[in-house]
Amino acid sequence: MASLATSGVLDLVTRTRGKGRLHWTDWLAYGYLLLGLFLMFGPVVWVVLSSFKSEAQLLEFPPTALPYGQVSVAVPGYPEPLPLFRVRMPDGSLREVAQIRRIGIQAQMVDPAAPETILRVDIAGREPVRALSLATENYTALFERFDFLRYLWNSVFITVTATLIMLLVNSMAAFALAKYDFRGRDLVFVLTIATLLIPPTVVLVPVFLVVAKLGLLDTPWGVIWPGAATPTGVFLLRQYMLTIPDELIDAARMDNASEWKIYWRIVLPLAAPALAVLAIFAVMWRWNDFLLPLIVLSRSEQFTLQLALNSFKGEMHTQWGNLLAMTVLTLLPITLVFGFLQRYITTGIATTGIK
Amino acid sequence: MATLELERLVKRYGTVEVIHGVDLAVPSGAFCVFVGPSGCGKSTLLRMIAGLETVSAGEIRIAGRRVNELPAARRGLAMVFQSYALYPHMTVRQNLAFGLENLGTPRAEIARRVAEAARMLRIEELLDRRPKALSGGQRQRVAIGRAVVREPAIFLFDEPLSNLDAELRVQMRIELKALHERLGNTMIYVTHDQVEAMTMADLIVVLSKGRIEQAGPPLELYHRPANLFVAGFLGSPKMNFLPVRPAEGGVRLASGDRLAMPEPALGTEAELTLGVRPEHLALAPAEAGAGLAGRVRLVEHLGAEVHLHVETGAGTLTLRTPGEWAAAAGDRVRVVIPPEACHLFGPDGRVVRSACRGPQRG
Amino acid sequence: MRLAAPLHRLLELVDRPMAALQRRIGPQRFAWIFLLPNLVIFAVFTYLPIVLNFVYATTGGLAVLPSERPFVGLENFASLLDCRDYLDPSSCSKDLFWRSLFNTGRFVVLQVGFMILFSLITALVLNREIRGRGFFRGVFFYPVLLSPVVVALIWKWILQREGVLNAWLVAFGGEPVQWLLDAGWSFFWVVFVSIWAHMGFYMLILLAGLQAIPKDVYEAAEMDAASPWRMLTRITLPLLMPTMLVVVVLALIKGVQTFDEIYVLTGGGPGSATMLVVQYIYETGFAAQPRLYGLAAAASLLLAALLMILTLLQLRANRKSYRG
């Protein structure tokens, strides 16, 4: 992503259309794109920066762009490092001194260079000395105080399992619909595609009942099974498998391969490009899934990251630090995947039109 | 090595019948070519023999045993496909071994057979490549190799040379023929190319519209076609066809000329077709008394021979003569039709008089 | 492709019973074995629920099991549609349903309208001979991949009272605004965030449509001395129309179903200012006590009817676009 960013920006600045000078519409276009860059990436960057701020700094208004922390110095004679302040002295000079303690509106200060003399300063006259620092405690707290690893594991388990099951089940159905000629094939195909017309939100209530009756409430399987067969996946894979020559399958039959072996050893490897596209989508769907887990999973130890984020939003409205850190960790995997597979994903969507 | 017999074989898709009761016996070790225009059912017939299409009626026997119900892999056959159908994700070696692995052949035996086939087909250095990295001719060899390692009783070829360029096709034709002589297996070969049929076959089966028009050795079919279709299909340029009527002691052409035929009487009223091959026609100078008067429309020089298209009162005739010809389009000439080289076909297309020339009658 | 050894052994384990099964039922009927898992899952989690939805919608009471629910006919529909004045939600017995319906209508019109407009502009800009085109395409597409919860939290953080937006407002001499506590602003941001999150997808489809327009058409137009503006209005836009139609209908279908990001961002509030239909179904059937499954099912059937109409529109649009 970073190298992409630099090369993109470099290209923008240094090169032209190749016809020499930039036309004014080019300037307009680049202006629009830079505005877009700011609007699209800005909020995410802002959240990442904020997630490294301490709780105290998060409450500051107006906020600083970068995360800062107060500088502390070790002063001889004091066991703990002391926070450093910039103080205007009675003689009008500015000095950097360390604070020992605060008493009412007065503060006891000490100059680290001359630790023997204790100064008394009005707290209104001091200002903390700050330097860039990352407050990683937002992240470490997720592991120490909140059950982050459990939510992460739940999300990873559901995403990986559901994706694998979906690829297997969908590709089997797609193979049957693409390469066999049997009575009722067209009916099955139409019935499969017709489920595209039924958005998951519409059957929310009965799906809940079915999941409950199967005893899958509050288990990851209650989220995995309802989405294991997708019309999109069957359709995408079938269209791809149609391009595999029939002669290849005939050849395998002549080679004494069973139908299952033809599927497993010939068709599946050859459909790898389509499977990869579908796998990326499936990971995206499952990782980001919200409504189905919301109704199926009610015990917090079964929560996915998305559910945990949602519930923390209510519980921890004063603890933005942890919430932001968790948001960043949740968007990180998708961002990394996108960074590496950007071209693949965008062309995959542009050609298949699925999301 | 095995015989192949088809008996009253029928194929229907729904209510549409595409193969109408085919009878055929291929002796063991024969190189049999199914030839016919596209859509004649030759590929369907081959796929039925292979077991890739079900049989609607009739019987297929391999080495005397009925195989209708046997799945493809258990008929003891191997097939070379038109597109070669090499598994693109496997190396050449894996392609060759796949079928044997599926049959549970021991590893050492697989290795031995693959090595032998590779040596025979000169693809040893290609064994670890993927099909994508091979040229058309190499792919063709691998596809044949995949059939050879199976050591089948009968080889099936589905237009295997049609994806090659002309030069390579000639070369592969020779190699296939050599392979047949070496292995001695029965081979069934489907093509729409009559040159392949003529050059390779021991037995040609000409198909049209789901029926066998004629089956027999190549020269027999060439010189004694059983009907108009076979006569027109084999030979290039095509046999000349002229409409004729029976006349006293011969036939009368559309131009009014009479052609003497020493053969028995041909009835009186029937519309007949006279067929004569381009190489059997001869040219005579315009001043000569004999032959049909005509005018040259087109001269095609092929180097070793010349094709002349001559317009006559009886219809347009194509002549084929060796060497070069000084005539140009527009020249007046006379065409001599030798009666002993003429075929006569009845109104139903069946032959009623074959030419006297040919391998048997000299 | 060389399969890993354990995977290979697994195959052999599965292959033997499969091959035996194939010998028993024949290779052609084996297709049903391949279809079976998919069909079973469809049957249990899609077809059965569709049937059940009708059962729920026509029964009342609080029980979950359909067998324990008394049949009430069209009562649920009647109560949803019971209004003195259909233009005034407060006159309806289920005023929340009507409010959410009106909100959805308003939301969809604004969201789809502006989203398509911005997607189109972005696609047109990215269709130029521009350096770093792939990078910018990625930039605009990136939010599409973010989960609705993450999207909502990102903007919640920016829009909060002490957030960065208010900081700028103050820096330019304004007063801080409680963006998500004001009904009007809240609705604005719901539309804005939803456009932010989804426009990349539509931009991508439109861009693909633009790039499918053959280059020689433009060259011909250039030979005809067409101005850039005329090229846009007389060539690009008319040729993009079929794609455009598909995109609009797709956006409508998705827009009507919007739920997650708004639910997390505003929770439907303040009051019911940003509550959409799907949230109403969720609240009625799952969040509220008691859970009114019948009412929720009836509402979802009404939603389904609406979506069916939109889908039919899409199919027609699709057919047109294939015809070119």
XYZ file of C-alpha atoms in Angstrom, chain C residues 80-297:
218
model
C -49.296 -2.398 9.744
C -51.436 -0.727 7.114
C -53.909 0.785 9.572
C -53.675 4.531 9.005
C -56.151 7.361 8.939
C -53.901 9.371 6.679
C -51.169 7.589 4.791
C -49.128 10.755 4.458
C -49.034 11.287 8.207
C -47.214 8.503 10.090
C -48.529 9.655 13.478
C -52.062 8.799 12.380
C -51.109 5.137 11.919
C -51.441 2.506 14.602
C -47.895 1.320 13.784
C -46.511 4.813 13.407
C -42.899 3.580 13.752
C -43.336 1.327 10.723
C -44.570 4.224 8.642
C -41.882 6.532 9.915
C -39.233 3.978 8.999
C -40.899 3.541 5.614
C -40.851 7.282 4.963
C -37.260 7.481 6.192
C -36.284 4.635 3.884
C -37.897 6.376 0.930
C -36.172 9.654 1.673
C -32.892 7.889 2.370
C -32.947 5.820 -0.798
C -33.750 8.769 -3.065
C -30.994 10.943 -1.597
C -28.418 8.209 -1.156
C -28.851 6.599 -4.572
C -29.129 9.937 -6.366
C -25.978 11.506 -4.974
C -24.062 8.260 -4.841
C -24.595 7.584 -8.545
C -23.736 11.184 -9.364
C -20.423 11.042 -7.501
C -19.673 7.539 -8.757
C -20.199 8.739 -12.306
C -17.996 11.815 -11.880
C -15.263 9.710 -10.295
C -15.504 7.071 -12.996
C -15.299 9.733 -15.708
C -12.232 11.266 -14.071
C -10.585 7.880 -13.689
C -11.375 7.005 -17.289
C -8.993 9.771 -18.429
C -5.393 9.119 -19.302
C -4.358 9.720 -15.735
C -1.201 8.699 -13.948
C -1.738 6.507 -10.919
C -5.175 5.464 -12.114
C -5.005 2.049 -10.455
C -3.996 3.648 -7.192
C -6.870 6.121 -7.170
C -9.329 3.437 -8.205
C -8.162 1.554 -5.123
C -8.529 4.652 -2.951
C -12.159 5.190 -3.878
C -12.911 1.504 -3.589
C -11.223 0.913 -0.242
C -14.161 1.850 2.063
C -16.351 -0.731 0.293
C -14.294 -3.438 1.964
C -14.702 -2.068 5.478
C -17.310 -3.660 7.668
C -20.411 -1.582 8.422
C -19.513 -1.543 12.104
C -16.043 -0.206 11.400
C -17.437 2.394 9.011
C -19.925 3.563 11.618
C -17.322 3.745 14.384
C -14.884 5.685 12.208
C -17.489 8.342 11.542
C -18.839 8.295 15.081
C -15.347 9.201 16.236
C -15.103 12.040 13.737
C -18.599 13.358 14.406
C -18.589 13.207 18.183
C -18.903 16.456 20.105
C -15.151 16.706 20.762
C -14.393 15.269 17.359
C -12.102 16.551 14.667
C -14.935 18.033 12.612
C -16.074 20.248 15.442
C -12.445 21.205 16.060
C -12.226 22.536 12.536
C -15.532 24.291 12.893
C -14.245 26.030 16.004
C -10.929 26.815 14.345
C -12.835 28.647 11.624
C -14.853 30.515 14.214
C -17.981 28.357 14.350
C -19.841 26.711 17.187
C -19.527 22.972 17.836
C -22.547 21.011 16.633
C -23.972 17.790 18.104
C -24.055 16.177 14.677
C -25.739 12.945 15.641
C -28.158 14.377 18.178
C -29.835 16.744 15.730
C -32.508 15.086 13.579
C -31.635 16.973 10.390
C -27.857 16.664 10.655
C -28.130 13.070 11.749
C -30.037 12.192 8.592
C -27.522 14.088 6.489
C -24.619 12.145 7.965
C -26.379 8.827 7.612
C -26.740 9.497 3.896
C -23.195 10.833 3.639
C -21.573 7.904 5.432
C -23.558 5.415 3.406
C -22.403 7.077 0.171
C -18.830 7.143 1.472
C -18.940 3.458 2.207
C -20.542 2.196 -1.019
C -19.795 4.549 -3.888
C -16.535 2.775 -4.758
C -18.451 -0.306 -5.850
C -20.701 1.576 -8.254
C -17.766 3.665 -9.455
C -16.001 0.441 -10.394
C -18.940 -0.917 -12.393
C -19.412 2.391 -14.185
C -15.687 2.555 -14.916
C -15.849 -0.925 -16.431
C -18.802 0.266 -18.518
C -16.841 3.305 -19.676
C -13.843 1.219 -20.623
C -16.046 -1.120 -22.631
C -16.925 1.733 -24.983
C -14.801 1.086 -28.070
C -11.958 3.536 -28.651
C -12.730 3.908 -32.344
C -16.025 5.605 -31.542
C -14.055 8.412 -29.898
C -11.599 8.511 -32.768
C -14.474 8.823 -35.198
C -15.917 11.642 -33.087
C -12.545 13.355 -33.043
C -12.446 13.144 -36.834
C -15.892 14.747 -36.754
C -14.414 17.597 -34.684
C -16.661 16.995 -31.688
C -15.871 19.128 -28.644
C -15.065 17.303 -25.376
C -18.405 18.374 -23.962
C -20.296 17.003 -26.936
C -18.274 13.776 -26.737
C -19.445 13.415 -23.154
C -23.095 14.222 -23.722
C -23.551 12.677 -27.160
C -21.287 9.644 -27.019
C -20.113 8.653 -23.544
C -23.323 9.104 -21.583
C -25.697 7.524 -24.124
C -23.383 4.522 -24.521
C -23.082 4.235 -20.741
C -26.852 4.311 -20.275
C -27.397 0.520 -20.091
C -24.717 0.125 -17.395
C -26.128 3.155 -15.639
C -29.584 1.616 -15.516
C -28.266 -1.592 -13.983
C -26.235 0.336 -11.443
C -29.173 2.500 -10.385
C -31.486 -0.443 -9.838
C -28.780 -2.383 -8.000
C -28.171 0.628 -5.760
C -31.917 0.934 -5.109
C -32.166 -2.717 -4.062
C -29.179 -2.412 -1.749
C -30.323 0.976 -0.467
C -33.728 -0.278 0.630
C -31.987 -2.975 2.679
C -29.566 -0.650 4.452
C -29.268 -1.478 8.118
C -25.916 -2.189 9.768
C -23.962 1.036 9.455
C -26.897 3.214 10.432
C -27.798 0.955 13.325
C -24.297 1.301 14.743
C -23.863 4.980 13.869
C -27.128 6.422 15.179
C -29.132 3.445 16.421
C -31.981 4.936 14.376
C -31.959 8.093 16.432
C -32.313 10.728 17.527
C -35.830 9.466 18.243
C -36.716 7.607 15.072
C -35.192 10.161 12.723
C -32.855 7.704 10.988
C -34.681 4.412 11.531
C -35.087 2.448 8.284
C -37.390 -0.468 7.512
C -34.913 -3.273 8.132
C -34.110 -1.845 11.526
C -37.831 -1.740 12.268
C -38.049 -5.448 11.408
C -35.046 -6.206 13.587
C -36.356 -4.140 16.496
C -39.867 -5.586 16.284
C -38.757 -9.188 15.920
C -35.628 -9.354 18.030
C -34.724 -6.311 20.094
C -38.114 -5.309 21.535
C -39.841 -7.082 24.411
C -42.071 -8.872 23.664
C -40.721 -10.080 20.336
C -43.477 -9.658 17.753
C -42.429 -12.221 15.148
C -45.714 -12.015 13.252
C -45.520 -8.295 12.783
C -41.852 -8.462 11.804
C -42.579 -11.201 9.247
